[in-house]
Amino acid sequence: MTFLSVTCQAMLALVFAIACVSKARGRASFAGFTDAVVALGRVSRPWATWVAAGIIALEGATVLLLLVPGWGSAGLWVAAVLLTGFTYAIARALRDGTAVACRCFGASGDHATGPAQLVRNALLFAALALAVPGVPGAGSLSWQGWFAAWLIGAVCAVVVATGDEVVALLRPARQGPVPTPRPHEPSDPP
């Protein structure tokens, strides 16, 4: 496997691990994600819990498949299916003008869906394409190569998972009109 392939697989495994754990880490996180499934997925409330649990299970399966030697390609396929569904739901919400938080990374993802999520998913699709393993036996990485690939993948995963917060920090703050000062009124002598 090439260095780039290992780096992208590490990043994808960590992104899906962060997404999975952040949605399942507590009752409030799971409830928030279930609400997002209702709004973004147009799923009825009774089915939303099952769909949300299924998505979390598939994210966990993606992580395991990417980590188990010989199963990485299956993990990439599951990741591609999940990303396609997520991207479709976000694009449809943007088209319809639905302002809802996607909760992609649990309770921390409280920003309304927007173009930033589509850009993030496009970058994840690019990582999927680059993560496809190269020709078997084309060269193996030393332990230092594996370590560096996973380190770079971890940094990229953190950037992806916190991307909404970074975009919010870079976006100019919306301010209302500046009030005009009132002229000083003469004061009455005491």
PDB file of C-alpha atoms in Angstrom:
ATOM      1  CA  MET A   1       0.000   0.000   0.000  1.00  0.00           C
ATOM      2  CA  THR A   2       1.219   3.455  -0.752  1.00  0.00           C
ATOM      3  CA  PHE A   3       1.744   6.163   1.827  1.00  0.00           C
ATOM      4  CA  LEU A   4      -1.131   8.250   0.414  1.00  0.00           C
ATOM      5  CA  SER A   5      -3.519   5.299   0.489  1.00  0.00           C
ATOM      6  CA  VAL A   6      -2.675   4.494   4.113  1.00  0.00           C
ATOM      7  CA  THR A   7      -2.982   8.154   5.111  1.00  0.00           C
ATOM      8  CA  CYS A   8      -6.422   8.483   3.504  1.00  0.00           C
ATOM      9  CA  GLN A   9      -7.649   5.194   4.967  1.00  0.00           C
ATOM     10  CA  ALA A  10      -6.456   6.296   8.410  1.00  0.00           C
ATOM     11  CA  MET A  11      -8.222   9.636   8.050  1.00  0.00           C
ATOM     12  CA  LEU A  12     -11.459   7.988   6.918  1.00  0.00           C
ATOM     13  CA  ALA A  13     -11.345   5.420   9.716  1.00  0.00           C
ATOM     14  CA  LEU A  14     -10.835   8.162  12.285  1.00  0.00           C
ATOM     15  CA  VAL A  15     -13.516  10.460  10.819  1.00  0.00           C
ATOM     16  CA  PHE A  16     -16.085   7.660  10.893  1.00  0.00           C
ATOM     17  CA  ALA A  17     -14.950   6.667  14.407  1.00  0.00           C
ATOM     18  CA  ILE A  18     -15.408  10.242  15.645  1.00  0.00           C
ATOM     19  CA  ALA A  19     -18.821  10.440  13.967  1.00  0.00           C
ATOM     20  CA  CYS A  20     -19.940   7.094  15.375  1.00  0.00           C
ATOM     21  CA  VAL A  21     -18.799   7.715  18.943  1.00  0.00           C
ATOM     22  CA  SER A  22     -20.030  11.313  19.065  1.00  0.00           C
ATOM     23  CA  LYS A  23     -23.557  10.278  18.004  1.00  0.00           C
ATOM     24  CA  ALA A  24     -23.748   7.300  20.367  1.00  0.00           C
ATOM     25  CA  ARG A  25     -21.957   8.725  23.409  1.00  0.00           C
ATOM     26  CA  GLY A  26     -25.083   9.747  25.273  1.00  0.00           C
ATOM     27  CA  ARG A  27     -28.825  10.035  25.216  1.00  0.00           C
ATOM     28  CA  ALA A  28     -28.755  13.723  24.220  1.00  0.00           C
ATOM     29  CA  SER A  29     -26.341  13.130  21.320  1.00  0.00           C
ATOM     30  CA  PHE A  30     -28.401  10.233  19.998  1.00  0.00           C
ATOM     31  CA  ALA A  31     -31.654  12.192  20.366  1.00  0.00           C
ATOM     32  CA  GLY A  32     -30.145  15.149  18.496  1.00  0.00           C
ATOM     33  CA  PHE A  33     -28.994  12.889  15.686  1.00  0.00           C
ATOM     34  CA  THR A  34     -32.417  11.205  15.576  1.00  0.00           C
ATOM     35  CA  ASP A  35     -34.022  14.655  15.192  1.00  0.00           C
ATOM     36  CA  ALA A  36     -31.634  15.373  12.321  1.00  0.00           C
ATOM     37  CA  VAL A  37     -32.611  12.069  10.681  1.00  0.00           C
ATOM     38  CA  VAL A  38     -36.269  13.127  10.865  1.00  0.00           C
ATOM     39  CA  ALA A  39     -35.555  16.527   9.301  1.00  0.00           C
ATOM     40  CA  LEU A  40     -32.837  15.664   6.784  1.00  0.00           C
ATOM     41  CA  GLY A  41     -33.842  12.120   5.920  1.00  0.00           C
ATOM     42  CA  ARG A  42     -37.557  12.788   5.871  1.00  0.00           C
ATOM     43  CA  VAL A  43     -38.045   9.739   8.039  1.00  0.00           C
ATOM     44  CA  SER A  44     -41.097   9.424  10.263  1.00  0.00           C
ATOM     45  CA  ARG A  45     -40.480   9.742  13.988  1.00  0.00           C
ATOM     46  CA  PRO A  46     -41.171   6.031  14.754  1.00  0.00           C
ATOM     47  CA  TRP A  47     -38.600   4.900  12.167  1.00  0.00           C
ATOM     48  CA  ALA A  48     -36.018   7.606  12.899  1.00  0.00           C
ATOM     49  CA  THR A  49     -34.580   5.807  15.932  1.00  0.00           C
ATOM     50  CA  TRP A  50     -33.975   2.666  13.880  1.00  0.00           C
ATOM     51  CA  VAL A  51     -32.490   4.580  10.950  1.00  0.00           C
ATOM     52  CA  ALA A  52     -30.216   6.577  13.286  1.00  0.00           C
ATOM     53  CA  ALA A  53     -29.051   3.377  15.011  1.00  0.00           C
ATOM     54  CA  GLY A  54     -28.447   1.760  11.621  1.00  0.00           C
ATOM     55  CA  ILE A  55     -26.334   4.690  10.441  1.00  0.00           C
ATOM     56  CA  ILE A  56     -24.268   4.586  13.617  1.00  0.00           C
ATOM     57  CA  ALA A  57     -23.798   0.816  13.209  1.00  0.00           C
ATOM     58  CA  LEU A  58     -22.675   1.273   9.596  1.00  0.00           C
ATOM     59  CA  GLU A  59     -20.210   3.963  10.647  1.00  0.00           C
ATOM     60  CA  GLY A  60     -18.786   1.590  13.246  1.00  0.00           C
ATOM     61  CA  ALA A  61     -18.621  -1.207  10.671  1.00  0.00           C
ATOM     62  CA  THR A  62     -16.782   1.137   8.309  1.00  0.00           C
ATOM     63  CA  VAL A  63     -14.135   1.754  10.953  1.00  0.00           C
ATOM     64  CA  LEU A  64     -13.689  -1.948  11.655  1.00  0.00           C
ATOM     65  CA  LEU A  65     -13.509  -2.854   7.968  1.00  0.00           C
ATOM     66  CA  LEU A  66     -10.905  -0.156   7.316  1.00  0.00           C
ATOM     67  CA  LEU A  67      -8.775  -1.415  10.208  1.00  0.00           C
ATOM     68  CA  VAL A  68      -8.903  -5.155   9.500  1.00  0.00           C
ATOM     69  CA  PRO A  69      -6.244  -6.218   6.996  1.00  0.00           C
ATOM     70  CA  GLY A  70      -7.768  -7.417   3.744  1.00  0.00           C
ATOM     71  CA  TRP A  71     -11.150  -5.773   4.371  1.00  0.00           C
ATOM     72  CA  GLY A  72     -10.213  -2.162   3.579  1.00  0.00           C
ATOM     73  CA  SER A  73     -11.896  -2.205   0.182  1.00  0.00           C
ATOM     74  CA  ALA A  74     -15.205  -3.267   1.758  1.00  0.00           C
ATOM     75  CA  GLY A  75     -14.824  -0.446   4.272  1.00  0.00           C
ATOM     76  CA  LEU A  76     -14.298   2.032   1.449  1.00  0.00           C
ATOM     77  CA  TRP A  77     -17.497   0.811  -0.250  1.00  0.00           C
ATOM     78  CA  VAL A  78     -19.535   1.223   2.935  1.00  0.00           C
ATOM     79  CA  ALA A  79     -18.004   4.677   3.453  1.00  0.00           C
ATOM     80  CA  ALA A  80     -18.923   5.629  -0.120  1.00  0.00           C
ATOM     81  CA  VAL A  81     -22.541   4.539   0.384  1.00  0.00           C
ATOM     82  CA  LEU A  82     -22.810   6.468   3.650  1.00  0.00           C
ATOM     83  CA  LEU A  83     -21.224   9.602   2.201  1.00  0.00           C
ATOM     84  CA  THR A  84     -23.519   9.448  -0.826  1.00  0.00           C
ATOM     85  CA  GLY A  85     -26.577   9.307   1.426  1.00  0.00           C
ATOM     86  CA  PHE A  86     -25.304  12.106   3.665  1.00  0.00           C
ATOM     87  CA  THR A  87     -24.461  14.316   0.691  1.00  0.00           C
ATOM     88  CA  TYR A  88     -27.858  13.734  -0.906  1.00  0.00           C
ATOM     89  CA  ALA A  89     -29.701  14.607   2.326  1.00  0.00           C
ATOM     90  CA  ILE A  90     -27.660  17.792   2.819  1.00  0.00           C
ATOM     91  CA  ALA A  91     -28.053  18.888  -0.817  1.00  0.00           C
ATOM     92  CA  ARG A  92     -31.805  18.298  -0.670  1.00  0.00           C
ATOM     93  CA  ALA A  93     -32.068  20.301   2.572  1.00  0.00           C
ATOM     94  CA  LEU A  94     -30.162  23.182   0.987  1.00  0.00           C
ATOM     95  CA  ARG A  95     -32.348  23.056  -2.115  1.00  0.00           C
ATOM     96  CA  ASP A  96     -35.524  23.056  -0.022  1.00  0.00           C
ATOM     97  CA  GLY A  97     -34.272  25.752   2.340  1.00  0.00           C
ATOM     98  CA  THR A  98     -34.452  23.475   5.372  1.00  0.00           C
ATOM     99  CA  ALA A  99     -32.342  24.968   8.153  1.00  0.00           C
ATOM    100  CA  VAL A 100     -31.435  22.085  10.408  1.00  0.00           C
ATOM    101  CA  ALA A 101     -28.235  20.965  12.077  1.00  0.00           C
ATOM    102  CA  CYS A 102     -26.921  17.762  10.515  1.00  0.00           C
ATOM    103  CA  ARG A 103     -25.419  16.455  13.787  1.00  0.00           C
ATOM    104  CA  CYS A 104     -22.781  14.708  11.693  1.00  0.00           C
ATOM    105  CA  PHE A 105     -20.491  14.702  14.701  1.00  0.00           C
ATOM    106  CA  GLY A 106     -23.077  14.444  17.474  1.00  0.00           C
ATOM    107  CA  ALA A 107     -24.041  17.358  19.667  1.00  0.00           C
ATOM    108  CA  SER A 108     -21.005  19.365  18.553  1.00  0.00           C
ATOM    109  CA  GLY A 109     -22.446  19.681  15.053  1.00  0.00           C
ATOM    110  CA  ASP A 110     -25.079  22.262  15.939  1.00  0.00           C
ATOM    111  CA  HIS A 111     -24.463  24.481  12.916  1.00  0.00           C
ATOM    112  CA  ALA A 112     -27.159  24.543  10.236  1.00  0.00           C
ATOM    113  CA  THR A 113     -26.433  22.586   7.088  1.00  0.00           C
ATOM    114  CA  GLY A 114     -24.813  24.614   4.371  1.00  0.00           C
ATOM    115  CA  PRO A 115     -22.287  24.548   1.574  1.00  0.00           C
ATOM    116  CA  ALA A 116     -19.498  23.823   4.087  1.00  0.00           C
ATOM    117  CA  GLN A 117     -20.894  20.318   4.666  1.00  0.00           C
ATOM    118  CA  LEU A 118     -20.994  19.696   0.916  1.00  0.00           C
ATOM    119  CA  VAL A 119     -17.374  20.824   0.599  1.00  0.00           C
ATOM    120  CA  ARG A 120     -16.423  18.564   3.518  1.00  0.00           C
ATOM    121  CA  ASN A 121     -18.131  15.593   1.872  1.00  0.00           C
ATOM    122  CA  ALA A 122     -16.449  16.364  -1.463  1.00  0.00           C
ATOM    123  CA  LEU A 123     -13.079  16.266   0.322  1.00  0.00           C
ATOM    124  CA  LEU A 124     -14.036  12.955   1.939  1.00  0.00           C
ATOM    125  CA  PHE A 125     -14.986  11.569  -1.493  1.00  0.00           C
ATOM    126  CA  ALA A 126     -11.562  12.650  -2.773  1.00  0.00           C
ATOM    127  CA  ALA A 127      -9.951  10.861   0.186  1.00  0.00           C
ATOM    128  CA  LEU A 128     -12.005   7.763  -0.688  1.00  0.00           C
ATOM    129  CA  ALA A 129     -10.647   7.817  -4.226  1.00  0.00           C
ATOM    130  CA  LEU A 130      -7.082   8.240  -2.973  1.00  0.00           C
ATOM    131  CA  ALA A 131      -7.522   5.544  -0.312  1.00  0.00           C
ATOM    132  CA  VAL A 132      -8.092   2.783  -2.837  1.00  0.00           C
ATOM    133  CA  PRO A 133      -5.162   0.450  -2.238  1.00  0.00           C
ATOM    134  CA  GLY A 134      -2.450   0.456  -4.842  1.00  0.00           C
ATOM    135  CA  VAL A 135      -1.065  -2.563  -6.607  1.00  0.00           C
ATOM    136  CA  PRO A 136      -0.429  -5.276  -4.003  1.00  0.00           C
ATOM    137  CA  GLY A 137       3.237  -5.729  -3.375  1.00  0.00           C
ATOM    138  CA  ALA A 138       4.100  -2.400  -5.005  1.00  0.00           C
ATOM    139  CA  GLY A 139       6.033  -1.539  -1.910  1.00  0.00           C
ATOM    140  CA  SER A 140       5.472  -1.834   1.761  1.00  0.00           C
ATOM    141  CA  LEU A 141       5.803   0.888   4.325  1.00  0.00           C
ATOM    142  CA  SER A 142       8.180   0.705   7.231  1.00  0.00           C
ATOM    143  CA  TRP A 143       6.764   1.203  10.708  1.00  0.00           C
ATOM    144  CA  GLN A 144       7.870   4.824  10.482  1.00  0.00           C
ATOM    145  CA  GLY A 145       5.850   5.211   7.272  1.00  0.00           C
ATOM    146  CA  TRP A 146       2.777   3.701   8.928  1.00  0.00           C
ATOM    147  CA  PHE A 147       3.223   5.960  11.949  1.00  0.00           C
ATOM    148  CA  ALA A 148       3.583   9.077   9.800  1.00  0.00           C
ATOM    149  CA  ALA A 149       0.576   8.098   7.673  1.00  0.00           C
ATOM    150  CA  TRP A 150      -1.608   7.591  10.739  1.00  0.00           C
ATOM    151  CA  LEU A 151      -0.352  10.808  12.339  1.00  0.00           C
ATOM    152  CA  ILE A 152      -1.180  12.841   9.232  1.00  0.00           C
ATOM    153  CA  GLY A 153      -4.513  11.012   8.903  1.00  0.00           C
ATOM    154  CA  ALA A 154      -5.341  11.861  12.530  1.00  0.00           C
ATOM    155  CA  VAL A 155      -4.599  15.549  12.014  1.00  0.00           C
ATOM    156  CA  CYS A 156      -6.763  15.581   8.881  1.00  0.00           C
ATOM    157  CA  ALA A 157      -9.582  13.771  10.725  1.00  0.00           C
ATOM    158  CA  VAL A 158      -9.578  16.374  13.497  1.00  0.00           C
ATOM    159  CA  VAL A 159      -9.724  19.162  10.910  1.00  0.00           C
ATOM    160  CA  VAL A 160     -12.670  17.452   9.185  1.00  0.00           C
ATOM    161  CA  ALA A 161     -14.521  16.810  12.454  1.00  0.00           C
ATOM    162  CA  THR A 162     -14.075  20.393  13.659  1.00  0.00           C
ATOM    163  CA  GLY A 163     -14.571  21.980  10.244  1.00  0.00           C
ATOM    164  CA  ASP A 164     -17.956  23.501  11.128  1.00  0.00           C
ATOM    165  CA  GLU A 165     -16.418  25.325  14.065  1.00  0.00           C
ATOM    166  CA  VAL A 166     -13.509  26.538  11.935  1.00  0.00           C
ATOM    167  CA  VAL A 167     -15.916  27.843   9.274  1.00  0.00           C
ATOM    168  CA  ALA A 168     -17.989  29.577  11.976  1.00  0.00           C
ATOM    169  CA  LEU A 169     -14.856  31.286  13.311  1.00  0.00           C
ATOM    170  CA  LEU A 170     -13.804  32.480   9.857  1.00  0.00           C
ATOM    171  CA  ARG A 171     -17.269  33.706   8.862  1.00  0.00           C
ATOM    172  CA  PRO A 172     -17.773  37.405   9.597  1.00  0.00           C
ATOM    173  CA  ALA A 173     -20.076  38.010  12.532  1.00  0.00           C
ATOM    174  CA  ARG A 174     -23.493  39.304  11.629  1.00  0.00           C
ATOM    175  CA  GLN A 175     -24.130  42.606  13.289  1.00  0.00           C
ATOM    176  CA  GLY A 176     -27.251  44.678  13.335  1.00  0.00           C
ATOM    177  CA  PRO A 177     -27.313  48.344  12.386  1.00  0.00           C
ATOM    178  CA  VAL A 178     -25.113  50.537  14.501  1.00  0.00           C
ATOM    179  CA  PRO A 179     -27.294  52.881  16.563  1.00  0.00           C
ATOM    180  CA  THR A 180     -26.770  56.564  15.879  1.00  0.00           C
ATOM    181  CA  PRO A 181     -25.688  58.530  18.898  1.00  0.00           C
ATOM    182  CA  ARG A 182     -28.201  61.007  20.285  1.00  0.00           C
ATOM    183  CA  PRO A 183     -27.081  64.570  20.554  1.00  0.00           C
ATOM    184  CA  HIS A 184     -26.429  65.708  24.093  1.00  0.00           C
ATOM    185  CA  GLU A 185     -29.285  67.608  25.544  1.00  0.00           C
ATOM    186  CA  PRO A 186     -28.416  70.620  27.606  1.00  0.00           C
ATOM    187  CA  SER A 187     -28.671  69.855  31.254  1.00  0.00           C
ATOM    188  CA  ASP A 188     -30.619  72.081  33.573  1.00  0.00           C
ATOM    189  CA  PRO A 189     -28.501  73.807  36.190  1.00  0.00           C
ATOM    190  CA  PRO A 190     -29.127  72.514  39.703  1.00  0.00           C
TER     191      PRO A 190
END
